[in-house]
C-alpha positions as a printed Julia matrix, in Angstrom:
345×3 Matrix{Float64}:
 -23.08   40.91  -16.88
 -23.46   37.77  -15.49
 -25.17   34.67  -17.69
 -27.21   31.8   -15.67
 -25.28   28.38  -16.75
 -27.76   25.48  -16.04
 -26.5    21.71  -15.62
 -28.32   18.44  -15.36
 -26.45   15.88  -14.07
 -27.74   12.25  -14.54
 -26.19   10.13  -11.72
 -24.61   11.59   -8.8
 -22.21    8.3    -7.74
 -18.93    9.02   -6.56
 -17.92   10.98   -9.38
 -20.66   13.03   -9.14
 -20.37   13.72   -6.15
 -16.08   14.66   -6.56
 -17.54   17.13   -9.17
 -20.51   18.38   -6.86
 -17.75   19.02   -4.37
 -15.15   20.78   -6.9
 -17.84   22.35   -8.9
 -18.81   23.8    -5.16
 -15.06   25.17   -4.28
 -14.6    26.87   -7.83
 -17.62   28.39   -8.33
 -16.62   31.82   -7.98
 -13.77   31.73  -10.15
 -15.42   31.01  -12.52
 -18.0    33.19  -12.0
 -15.41   35.55  -12.23
 -13.52   34.8   -15.08
 -16.06   33.76  -17.65
 -18.95   35.59  -16.02
 -20.85   32.76  -15.79
 -23.11   30.96  -12.34
 -23.42   27.55  -12.85
 -26.24   26.57  -11.42
 -26.7    22.45  -11.46
 -30.67   22.83  -11.85
 -32.04   19.14  -12.28
 -29.75   15.68  -10.95
 -31.44   12.54  -10.87
 -30.28    8.62   -9.68
 -31.57    5.38  -10.54
 -32.22    4.38   -7.3
 -31.98    7.19   -4.42
 -34.19    9.58   -6.19
 -34.29   12.58   -8.24
 -34.0    16.6    -7.44
 -35.01   19.56   -9.87
 -34.72   23.22   -8.63
 -34.89   25.61  -11.24
 -33.01   28.13   -8.99
 -30.05   25.62   -8.52
 -30.4    22.95   -6.01
 -28.28   23.99   -3.02
 -25.17   21.45   -3.59
 -24.08   21.03   -0.15
 -27.08   20.07    1.48
 -27.3    17.42   -1.33
 -23.65   15.77   -0.91
 -24.53   15.82    3.4
 -27.92   14.0     2.19
 -25.45   11.2     0.67
 -23.13   11.29    3.1
 -25.94   10.75    5.39
 -28.63    9.02    4.42
 -26.99    7.85    0.46
 -30.25    8.89   -0.86
 -31.69   12.46   -1.05
 -34.35   13.36    1.44
 -38.02   12.72    0.0
 -38.75   15.78    2.73
 -36.89   18.24    0.37
 -39.26   20.98   -1.72
 -36.89   20.01   -4.72
 -37.14   16.12   -4.71
 -38.82   15.02   -7.61
 -40.18   11.73   -9.24
 -38.92   12.52  -12.99
 -36.61    9.5   -13.93
 -32.92   10.69  -16.08
 -35.18   10.44  -19.6
 -37.88   12.37  -19.01
 -35.01   15.18  -16.73
 -33.25   15.62  -20.14
 -36.62   15.6   -21.94
 -38.82   18.2   -20.01
 -36.24   20.37  -17.81
 -34.73   23.56  -19.01
 -31.3    23.49  -19.08
 -27.84   24.09  -21.19
 -25.76   20.96  -20.43
 -26.29   17.5   -19.81
 -24.29   15.84  -17.75
 -23.86   11.71  -18.5
 -22.14   10.23  -15.48
 -24.92    7.1   -15.99
 -23.47    3.75  -15.05
 -22.34    1.89  -18.09
 -23.58   -0.91  -20.21
 -21.05   -2.26  -21.39
 -22.86   -3.97  -24.2
 -25.59   -1.47  -25.84
 -23.99    2.1   -24.16
 -27.71    2.63  -23.79
 -29.76    4.44  -21.62
 -26.71    7.08  -21.83
 -27.17    6.97  -26.04
 -30.06    8.2   -25.84
 -30.32   10.52  -23.06
 -27.33   12.51  -25.39
 -29.62   12.06  -28.84
 -32.73   13.64  -26.13
 -30.66   16.53  -25.27
 -29.11   17.18  -28.42
 -32.51   17.04  -30.57
 -33.49   20.28  -27.73
 -30.11   21.93  -29.2
 -28.49   21.48  -25.8
 -25.08   21.01  -25.03
 -24.02   17.46  -23.05
 -21.4    16.3   -21.58
 -20.33   12.38  -20.76
 -17.94   10.24  -18.77
 -19.79    7.31  -19.27
 -17.89    5.71  -21.86
 -20.81    3.41  -23.49
 -22.53    6.4   -25.91
 -18.45    6.77  -26.95
 -18.06    3.01  -27.44
 -21.31    2.5   -29.19
 -21.58    5.5   -30.68
 -19.58    7.58  -31.45
 -19.91    8.63  -35.2
 -23.7     8.76  -34.84
 -23.67   11.34  -31.86
 -20.62   13.22  -33.37
 -22.75   14.0   -36.3
 -25.97   15.13  -34.42
 -24.14   17.29  -32.49
 -22.98   19.08  -35.14
 -26.12   19.3   -36.78
 -28.24   20.79  -33.73
 -24.71   23.44  -32.99
 -24.52   21.24  -29.67
 -21.16   20.99  -28.31
 -20.22   17.49  -27.01
 -16.86   16.72  -24.51
 -16.29   13.01  -23.43
 -12.11   14.04  -21.95
 -13.17   11.34  -18.66
 -14.32    7.97  -20.84
 -10.25    6.93  -20.54
  -7.89    7.48  -18.05
 -10.6     9.98  -15.83
  -8.46   13.61  -16.13
  -5.46   12.69  -18.49
  -6.13   15.39  -21.79
  -6.08   13.01  -23.9
  -8.37   13.69  -26.58
  -7.51   17.13  -25.44
  -4.09   16.77  -26.22
  -4.66   14.98  -30.2
  -7.34   17.58  -31.2
  -5.88   20.97  -30.08
  -2.08   20.8   -29.99
  -1.37   17.72  -32.47
  -3.24   20.34  -35.3
  -2.38   17.74  -38.89
  -1.24   14.87  -36.72
  -2.48   11.75  -38.21
  -3.06    9.11  -35.39
  -1.74    5.71  -37.0
  -1.56    3.6   -33.41
  -2.24    3.49  -30.01
  -0.85    1.16  -27.34
  -2.22    1.37  -23.51
  -2.95   -0.45  -20.4
  -6.36    1.33  -18.99
  -7.23   -1.24  -17.21
  -6.6    -0.85  -13.59
  -8.06   -4.13  -11.96
  -6.62   -6.03  -14.24
  -2.96   -4.72  -13.8
  -3.23   -4.7    -9.64
  -4.89   -8.15   -9.77
  -1.76   -9.06  -12.34
   1.21   -7.13   -9.94
  -0.24   -8.79   -6.85
  -0.42  -12.74   -8.39
   3.46  -11.49   -9.32
   4.2   -10.84   -5.38
   3.07  -14.11   -4.85
  -0.39  -13.9    -3.74
  -3.18  -16.09   -4.45
  -5.49  -14.71   -6.79
  -9.03  -15.05   -4.3
  -6.58  -13.07   -1.64
  -6.11   -9.99   -4.37
  -9.51   -9.73   -5.66
 -10.59   -9.64   -1.7
  -8.2    -6.79   -1.32
  -8.82   -5.24   -4.8
 -12.72   -4.98   -2.68
 -12.14   -4.18    0.55
  -9.7    -1.49   -0.64
 -12.38   -0.06   -3.11
 -11.63    0.25   -7.03
 -12.6    -3.85   -7.47
 -15.94   -4.32   -8.15
 -17.92   -6.95   -6.76
 -18.93   -9.08   -9.64
 -15.13   -8.25  -11.08
 -15.6    -9.69  -14.72
 -16.7    -6.72  -16.47
 -12.5    -6.28  -15.54
 -11.08   -9.7   -15.46
 -12.67  -11.06  -18.69
 -11.3    -7.92  -20.31
 -14.82   -6.37  -21.39
 -13.29   -2.46  -19.31
 -10.12   -2.5   -21.48
 -12.27   -3.5   -24.29
 -14.46   -0.15  -23.78
 -11.81    2.33  -23.65
  -9.48    0.75  -26.96
 -12.88    0.91  -29.12
 -13.48    5.26  -27.59
 -10.38    5.19  -28.53
  -9.62    4.35  -32.17
 -13.65    6.04  -32.93
 -12.14    9.46  -31.51
  -8.13    9.01  -32.7
  -8.47    7.02  -35.49
 -12.25    7.15  -37.13
 -12.84    3.99  -36.57
 -16.74    3.51  -36.49
 -16.06   -0.22  -33.98
 -17.63   -0.92  -31.21
 -16.5    -3.37  -27.69
 -17.4    -6.95  -29.0
 -14.78   -5.82  -32.64
 -12.05   -5.48  -30.28
 -10.27   -8.81  -30.43
 -10.56   -9.92  -26.97
  -8.94  -11.65  -24.59
  -9.02  -10.81  -20.19
  -6.59  -12.42  -17.81
  -9.15  -15.0   -16.16
  -7.01  -17.83  -17.61
  -3.77  -16.16  -16.3
  -1.97  -18.66  -13.76
   0.8   -17.46  -10.99
   2.28  -20.78  -12.99
   2.11  -18.57  -16.13
   3.5   -14.88  -13.95
   6.76  -16.25  -12.41
   7.92  -18.36  -16.12
   7.65  -14.97  -17.6
  10.05  -13.77  -14.74
  11.76  -15.93  -15.13
  12.45  -14.72  -19.03
  13.38  -10.97  -17.81
   9.24  -10.28  -18.49
   6.26   -9.04  -17.09
   2.6   -10.11  -18.65
   0.77   -7.36  -18.45
  -3.34   -7.09  -20.22
  -2.16   -5.09  -23.43
  -4.94   -2.27  -25.31
  -3.55   -1.96  -28.7
  -5.19   -0.18  -32.45
  -3.69    0.13  -35.42
  -3.81    0.15  -39.55
  -3.97   -2.76  -41.23
  -4.08   -3.27  -44.77
  -6.25   -0.41  -44.62
  -8.33   -1.2   -41.69
  -8.29   -0.25  -38.1
  -8.39   -2.96  -35.98
  -8.39   -3.36  -32.27
  -7.21   -5.72  -29.46
  -6.86   -6.06  -25.4
  -4.32   -9.19  -24.75
  -2.33   -9.97  -21.85
   1.48  -10.09  -23.15
   4.12  -10.44  -22.13
   7.04   -7.46  -21.41
  10.34   -7.24  -21.36
  11.16   -5.79  -17.61
  12.47   -2.72  -18.43
   9.86   -1.77  -21.02
   8.77    1.85  -19.21
   4.96   -0.17  -19.6
   6.38   -2.56  -16.68
   6.5    -0.13  -14.52
   2.9     1.17  -14.86
   2.11   -0.05  -11.54
  -1.0    -1.17   -9.38
  -4.23    1.82  -10.05
  -1.69    3.44  -12.93
  -3.04    3.52  -16.64
  -0.29    4.32  -19.58
  -1.53    5.16  -23.1
   1.14    5.61  -26.47
  -0.11    7.85  -28.97
   1.2     7.15  -32.71
   1.57    9.99  -35.08
   3.29   10.26  -38.65
   4.38   13.54  -37.84
   5.25   13.69  -34.05
   5.66    9.37  -33.88
   5.05    8.19  -29.9
   4.08   10.42  -27.36
   3.32    8.47  -23.92
   1.11   10.1   -21.15
   1.01    8.42  -17.5
  -1.38    8.63  -14.96
  -0.39    7.77  -12.1
  -2.67    6.25   -9.26
  -6.31    8.42   -9.89
  -7.99    9.04   -7.0
 -11.96   10.86   -8.26
 -10.69   13.7    -8.32
  -9.59   13.18  -10.94
 -11.87   11.87  -12.88
 -14.09   14.92  -11.43
 -11.76   17.13  -13.11
 -11.96   15.41  -16.82
 -15.63   16.69  -16.02
 -15.13   19.76  -14.79
 -12.82   20.6   -18.05
 -15.19   18.87  -20.03
 -17.43   21.32  -18.95
 -15.16   24.94  -18.81
 -14.32   24.01  -23.03
 -17.86   24.29  -23.17
 -18.05   27.07  -21.44
 -15.13   28.51  -23.13
 -16.78   27.95  -26.45
 -20.66   27.97  -26.21
 -22.26   30.53  -28.47
């Protein structure tokens, strides 16, 4: 017997579109293996319109619209004027995917989207790190109270299975410390400065290549890394912290002379995310640090990321994500959907 699983997607940017392509590719395999027919019944965007169709949205047409028009065709029969919260509140669905852009200083409105889904007894997947950085404990408790599944693997290092690893493989291990290079923009900028380029040229090239934002301040000033550090500490160590509580220093004051001086002493400068237990309290920081050139972290180049998880029973485990593309983010979302399918009542 085939069961229909209805999904709503809040946000349809690069990650959402990449997920839609992956779902189209794997739809029949999921149906055959798990006996679930996955149907996207609603998609909302902030400025390009929304779609609602309880029989399932035509994803091929939708992707074509985005490629040709960069918005949804208002003449479509499934075009809707419902906004994201109205979709979460009114549409009949089983799983909500929170794929909207992050508000790094509040986590909203994504937090309220997830709360509404849980209060309706729905399951939630988020690729938006804001809710995990700002309200993880509250959302986790509400999901348990409402018997809703809640997954968030994509919030740090795309589809890299960090949270799955700790939860499913490192059973009874206590995480005592985390370290990482988690922001690709700052890693790229520091590397290019070390290659002799000036700051403005590096930023311009990064924008042209598509992985530096129009306003890179959130990355350069360490806010994105602070949010990811908060996510790791909240999920892996139960910190119940927020990005503003992370001791944060970006790379905006790092000059090429600083990098050259470090190089002359056999060092490289990297923006390091750190979390540990000090005097019984979990604390986190994001700061530029000098790393020995023969250190593993010195070899994390370009847009690659790394995280080291220290535990009481398995000591240090390091995971490297090499030059991810948007397909890795899509797989993280897809993997969380498979977890829902495996664990749904």
